[in-house]
PDB file of C-alpha atoms and ligand atoms in Angstrom:
ATOM      1  CA  MET S 253      38.556  -8.724 -51.464  1.00 76.00           C
ATOM      2  CA  LYS S 254      39.982  -7.084 -48.345  1.00 83.00           C
ATOM      3  CA  ASP S 255      36.953  -4.832 -47.827  1.00 88.00           C
ATOM      4  CA  SER S 256      34.536  -7.796 -47.962  1.00 95.00           C
ATOM      5  CA  VAL S 257      31.692  -8.002 -45.442  1.00 97.00           C
ATOM      6  CA  HIS S 258      33.622 -10.896 -43.876  1.00 96.00           C
ATOM      7  CA  PHE S 259      36.400  -8.503 -42.819  1.00 96.00           C
ATOM      8  CA  CYS S 260      33.938  -6.275 -40.939  1.00 97.00           C
ATOM      9  CA  SER S 261      34.671  -7.550 -37.464  1.00 96.00           C
ATOM     10  CA  VAL S 262      32.531  -7.840 -34.367  1.00 97.00           C
ATOM     11  CA  ILE S 263      34.651  -6.642 -31.452  1.00 96.00           C
ATOM     12  CA  VAL S 264      33.905  -7.443 -27.816  1.00 97.00           C
ATOM     13  CA  LEU S 265      34.842  -4.493 -25.601  1.00 97.00           C
ATOM     14  CA  PRO S 266      35.954  -4.725 -21.987  1.00 96.00           C
ATOM     15  CA  LYS S 267      33.186  -4.481 -19.417  1.00 96.00           C
ATOM     16  CA  ILE S 268      34.091  -3.214 -15.962  1.00 96.00           C
ATOM     17  CA  HIS S 269      31.420  -4.554 -13.687  1.00 93.00           C
ATOM     18  CA  ASN S 270      30.473  -3.544 -10.186  1.00 88.00           C
ATOM     19  CA  ARG S 271      27.322  -3.648  -8.140  1.00 88.00           C
ATOM     20  CA  ALA S 272      26.373  -0.103  -9.166  1.00 92.00           C
ATOM     21  CA  GLY S 273      26.501  -0.834 -12.884  1.00 95.00           C
ATOM     22  CA  ASN S 274      28.960  -1.324 -15.702  1.00 96.00           C
ATOM     23  CA  ILE S 275      31.497   0.793 -17.581  1.00 96.00           C
ATOM     24  CA  THR S 276      32.820   0.199 -21.080  1.00 97.00           C
ATOM     25  CA  ALA S 277      35.653   2.406 -22.331  1.00 96.00           C
ATOM     26  CA  ILE S 278      36.831   2.656 -25.928  1.00 95.00           C
ATOM     27  CA  GLU S 279      40.343   3.904 -26.610  1.00 93.00           C
ATOM     28  CA  ASN S 280      41.831   5.087 -29.891  1.00 90.00           C
ATOM     29  CA  GLN S 281      43.725   2.383 -31.781  1.00 86.00           C
ATOM     30  CA  VAL S 282      43.207  -0.036 -28.890  1.00 89.00           C
ATOM     31  CA  HIS S 283      39.565  -1.126 -29.096  1.00 89.00           C
ATOM     32  CA  ALA S 284      38.510   0.860 -32.153  1.00 87.00           C
ATOM     33  CA  PRO S 285      40.940  -0.099 -34.920  1.00 85.00           C
ATOM     34  CA  PHE S 286      41.414   3.454 -36.244  1.00 94.00           C
ATOM     35  CA  ASP S 287      41.870   7.040 -35.048  1.00 96.00           C
ATOM     36  CA  ILE S 288      38.498   8.362 -33.898  1.00 97.00           C
ATOM     37  CA  LYS S 289      37.814  11.825 -35.338  1.00 97.00           C
ATOM     38  CA  ARG S 290      34.042  11.999 -34.859  1.00 98.00           C
ATOM     39  CA  VAL S 291      31.384  10.572 -32.575  1.00 98.00           C
ATOM     40  CA  TYR S 292      27.672  10.687 -33.290  1.00 98.00           C
ATOM     41  CA  TYR S 293      24.599   8.804 -32.220  1.00 98.00           C
ATOM     42  CA  LEU S 294      21.192   7.961 -33.590  1.00 98.00           C
ATOM     43  CA  TYR S 295      18.262   8.135 -31.205  1.00 97.00           C
ATOM     44  CA  ASP S 296      14.469   8.635 -31.280  1.00 97.00           C
ATOM     45  CA  VAL S 297      14.430   6.409 -34.367  1.00 95.00           C
ATOM     46  CA  PRO S 298      10.754   5.809 -35.192  1.00 92.00           C
ATOM     47  CA  GLY S 299       9.587   2.179 -35.251  1.00 82.00           C
ATOM     48  CA  GLY S 300       9.999   0.695 -38.731  1.00 81.00           C
ATOM     49  CA  ALA S 301      12.469   3.380 -39.914  1.00 87.00           C
ATOM     50  CA  ASP S 302      15.593   2.344 -41.807  1.00 91.00           C
ATOM     51  CA  ARG S 303      18.841   4.285 -41.536  1.00 94.00           C
ATOM     52  CA  GLY S 304      22.032   4.096 -43.496  1.00 93.00           C
ATOM     53  CA  GLY S 305      21.363   3.086 -47.074  1.00 95.00           C
ATOM     54  CA  HIS S 306      24.780   4.234 -48.305  1.00 98.00           C
ATOM     55  CA  ALA S 307      28.449   3.305 -48.548  1.00 98.00           C
ATOM     56  CA  HIS S 308      31.598   5.267 -47.761  1.00 98.00           C
ATOM     57  CA  LEU S 309      34.721   5.627 -49.857  1.00 98.00           C
ATOM     58  CA  LYS S 310      37.233   6.075 -47.027  1.00 98.00           C
ATOM     59  CA  LEU S 311      35.350   6.196 -43.738  1.00 98.00           C
ATOM     60  CA  HIS S 312      35.780   3.490 -41.116  1.00 97.00           C
ATOM     61  CA  GLN S 313      33.019   3.230 -38.545  1.00 98.00           C
ATOM     62  CA  PHE S 314      32.616   1.391 -35.280  1.00 97.00           C
ATOM     63  CA  ILE S 315      28.951   0.934 -34.354  1.00 98.00           C
ATOM     64  CA  ILE S 316      27.553  -0.001 -30.961  1.00 98.00           C
ATOM     65  CA  ALA S 317      24.000  -0.500 -29.709  1.00 98.00           C
ATOM     66  CA  VAL S 318      24.581   1.346 -26.418  1.00 98.00           C
ATOM     67  CA  SER S 319      20.894   0.893 -25.653  1.00 97.00           C
ATOM     68  CA  GLY S 320      18.342  -1.449 -27.235  1.00 96.00           C
ATOM     69  CA  SER S 321      19.043  -3.291 -30.463  1.00 97.00           C
ATOM     70  CA  PHE S 322      19.060  -3.088 -34.261  1.00 97.00           C
ATOM     71  CA  ASP S 323      20.332  -5.033 -37.261  1.00 97.00           C
ATOM     72  CA  VAL S 324      23.147  -3.928 -39.569  1.00 98.00           C
ATOM     73  CA  LEU S 325      22.869  -5.259 -43.108  1.00 98.00           C
ATOM     74  CA  LEU S 326      26.272  -5.258 -44.845  1.00 98.00           C
ATOM     75  CA  ASP S 327      26.721  -5.683 -48.596  1.00 98.00           C
ATOM     76  CA  ASP S 328      30.041  -5.606 -50.486  1.00 98.00           C
ATOM     77  CA  SER S 329      28.193  -6.087 -53.816  1.00 97.00           C
ATOM     78  CA  ILE S 330      28.940  -9.835 -53.830  1.00 97.00           C
ATOM     79  CA  ASN S 331      28.276 -10.952 -50.264  1.00 97.00           C
ATOM     80  CA  LYS S 332      25.600  -9.867 -47.818  1.00 98.00           C
ATOM     81  CA  ARG S 333      25.725 -10.295 -44.076  1.00 98.00           C
ATOM     82  CA  THR S 334      23.422  -9.201 -41.238  1.00 98.00           C
ATOM     83  CA  VAL S 335      24.799  -8.467 -37.763  1.00 98.00           C
ATOM     84  CA  HIS S 336      22.391  -8.067 -34.850  1.00 98.00           C
ATOM     85  CA  LEU S 337      23.722  -5.627 -32.248  1.00 98.00           C
ATOM     86  CA  ASP S 338      22.111  -5.721 -28.822  1.00 98.00           C
ATOM     87  CA  ARG S 339      24.862  -5.302 -26.223  1.00 98.00           C
ATOM     88  CA  PRO S 340      26.589  -2.044 -25.124  1.00 98.00           C
ATOM     89  CA  TYR S 341      29.957  -3.847 -25.005  1.00 98.00           C
ATOM     90  CA  ILE S 342      29.882  -5.246 -28.558  1.00 98.00           C
ATOM     91  CA  GLY S 343      30.839  -3.159 -31.585  1.00 97.00           C
ATOM     92  CA  LEU S 344      30.888  -3.727 -35.331  1.00 98.00           C
ATOM     93  CA  HIS S 345      33.765  -2.324 -37.391  1.00 97.00           C
ATOM     94  CA  ILE S 346      32.421  -1.374 -40.826  1.00 98.00           C
ATOM     95  CA  LEU S 347      35.105  -1.030 -43.482  1.00 98.00           C
ATOM     96  CA  PRO S 348      34.878   1.526 -46.279  1.00 98.00           C
ATOM     97  CA  GLY S 349      33.468   0.088 -49.497  1.00 98.00           C
ATOM     98  CA  ASN S 350      30.541  -1.640 -47.822  1.00 98.00           C
ATOM     99  CA  TRP S 351      26.918  -0.718 -48.359  1.00 98.00           C
ATOM    100  CA  ARG S 352      25.109  -0.668 -45.013  1.00 98.00           C
ATOM    101  CA  GLU S 353      21.531  -0.419 -43.797  1.00 98.00           C
ATOM    102  CA  LEU S 354      20.397  -0.162 -40.189  1.00 98.00           C
ATOM    103  CA  LEU S 355      17.079  -1.910 -39.621  1.00 97.00           C
ATOM    104  CA  ASN S 356      14.703  -3.189 -36.957  1.00 96.00           C
ATOM    105  CA  PHE S 357      15.494  -0.636 -34.251  1.00 96.00           C
ATOM    106  CA  SER S 358      13.965  -1.542 -30.922  1.00 95.00           C
ATOM    107  CA  SER S 359      11.992   1.148 -29.138  1.00 93.00           C
ATOM    108  CA  GLY S 360      14.386   3.640 -27.500  1.00 94.00           C
ATOM    109  CA  ALA S 361      17.484   2.172 -29.162  1.00 96.00           C
ATOM    110  CA  ILE S 362      20.622   4.303 -29.301  1.00 97.00           C
ATOM    111  CA  CYS S 363      23.205   3.643 -32.002  1.00 98.00           C
ATOM    112  CA  LEU S 364      26.629   5.064 -31.144  1.00 98.00           C
ATOM    113  CA  VAL S 365      28.974   5.567 -34.105  1.00 98.00           C
ATOM    114  CA  LEU S 366      32.700   6.238 -33.838  1.00 98.00           C
ATOM    115  CA  ALA S 367      34.084   7.440 -37.144  1.00 98.00           C
ATOM    116  CA  SER S 368      37.577   7.776 -38.616  1.00 98.00           C
ATOM    117  CA  GLU S 369      36.879  11.117 -40.368  1.00 98.00           C
ATOM    118  CA  VAL S 370      34.876  14.274 -39.819  1.00 98.00           C
ATOM    119  CA  TYR S 371      31.621  14.551 -41.774  1.00 98.00           C
ATOM    120  CA  ASP S 372      32.215  14.800 -45.522  1.00 98.00           C
ATOM    121  CA  GLU S 373      29.322  14.402 -47.952  1.00 98.00           C
ATOM    122  CA  THR S 374      31.755  13.667 -50.810  1.00 98.00           C
ATOM    123  CA  ASP S 375      32.756  10.439 -49.027  1.00 98.00           C
ATOM    124  CA  TYR S 376      29.214   9.015 -49.435  1.00 98.00           C
ATOM    125  CA  ILE S 377      27.826   6.806 -52.209  1.00 98.00           C
ATOM    126  CA  ARG S 378      24.094   7.150 -51.704  1.00 98.00           C
ATOM    127  CA  ASP S 379      22.777   5.367 -54.804  1.00 98.00           C
ATOM    128  CA  TYR S 380      22.937   1.568 -54.815  1.00 98.00           C
ATOM    129  CA  GLN S 381      23.462   1.323 -58.593  1.00 98.00           C
ATOM    130  CA  ASP S 382      26.375   3.793 -58.283  1.00 98.00           C
ATOM    131  CA  PHE S 383      27.766   1.566 -55.522  1.00 98.00           C
ATOM    132  CA  LYS S 384      27.576  -1.527 -57.765  1.00 97.00           C
ATOM    133  CA  LYS S 385      29.373   0.368 -60.550  1.00 97.00           C
ATOM    134  CA  PHE S 386      32.018   1.619 -58.102  1.00 97.00           C
ATOM    135  CA  LYS S 387      32.718  -1.950 -56.949  1.00 96.00           C
ATOM    136  CA  LEU S 388      33.293  -3.076 -60.546  1.00 94.00           C
ATOM    137  CA  GLN S 389      36.069  -0.503 -61.086  1.00 89.00           C
TER     138      GLN S 389
HETATM  139  P1  TYD J 138      23.047  10.301 -42.952  1.00 63.99           P
HETATM  140  O1  TYD J 138      24.482   9.907 -42.786  1.00 63.99           O
HETATM  141  O2  TYD J 138      22.459  10.227 -44.318  1.00 63.99           O
HETATM  142  O3  TYD J 138      22.137   9.461 -41.950  1.00 63.99           O
HETATM  143  P2  TYD J 138      21.792   7.916 -41.853  1.00 63.99           P
HETATM  144  O4  TYD J 138      22.788   7.172 -42.670  1.00 63.99           O
HETATM  145  O5  TYD J 138      21.904   7.614 -40.406  1.00 63.99           O
HETATM  146  O6  TYD J 138      20.404   7.708 -42.326  1.00 63.99           O
HETATM  147  O7  TYD J 138      22.880  11.772 -42.377  1.00 63.99           O
HETATM  148  C1  TYD J 138      21.622  12.376 -42.250  1.00 63.99           C
HETATM  149  C2  TYD J 138      21.818  13.882 -42.255  1.00 63.99           C
HETATM  150  O8  TYD J 138      22.633  14.288 -41.150  1.00 63.99           O
HETATM  151  C3  TYD J 138      22.486  14.390 -43.506  1.00 63.99           C
HETATM  152  O9  TYD J 138      21.835  15.589 -43.895  1.00 63.99           O
HETATM  153  C4  TYD J 138      23.895  14.711 -43.092  1.00 63.99           C
HETATM  154  C5  TYD J 138      23.758  15.024 -41.614  1.00 63.99           C
HETATM  155  N1  TYD J 138      24.951  14.606 -40.852  1.00 63.99           N
HETATM  156  C6  TYD J 138      25.830  15.570 -40.403  1.00 63.99           C
HETATM  157  O10 TYD J 138      25.650  16.783 -40.628  1.00 63.99           O
HETATM  158  N2  TYD J 138      26.922  15.178 -39.680  1.00 63.99           N
HETATM  159  C7  TYD J 138      27.174  13.871 -39.418  1.00 63.99           C
HETATM  160  O11 TYD J 138      28.192  13.524 -38.759  1.00 63.99           O
HETATM  161  C8  TYD J 138      26.242  12.870 -39.913  1.00 63.99           C
HETATM  162  C9  TYD J 138      26.475  11.408 -39.655  1.00 63.99           C
HETATM  163  C10 TYD J 138      25.151  13.291 -40.617  1.00 63.99           C
END
């Protein structure tokens, strides 16, 4: 299954270090493995809140904890995998066809998301039972 959780890769980005701090740059098709059409970020996430809780039909995402940390639970309907993100130079590429939940946000965490498409509600599967049925097709 080429959209399995095991094909969602953790990518280490370059870190340019100097005494006044670090820079990480992400370039289209170089570090993010798709054309980036949208950037958004989650912030002020209350303690204990869960985000995500959906799958996408076509959307690729590249997720980075640019500040703080959180867990990403991935589920392809057969396999589950949890990835802990806690470094601004490490990203997770989430393939379409994977259910995802974002959990255990640290206080002040910022989750940066690079996405392969503009926002489209019709690309979402928001019900887990619908997701299971979709994966059986
Ligand atoms: P949603 O993707 O459900 O958030 P999360 O998965 O992080 O819990 O989006 C929450 C709301 O924000 C929903 O009403 C759609 C809106 N939204 C946009 O308008 N544009 C966007 O790019 C995103 C990601 C969400």
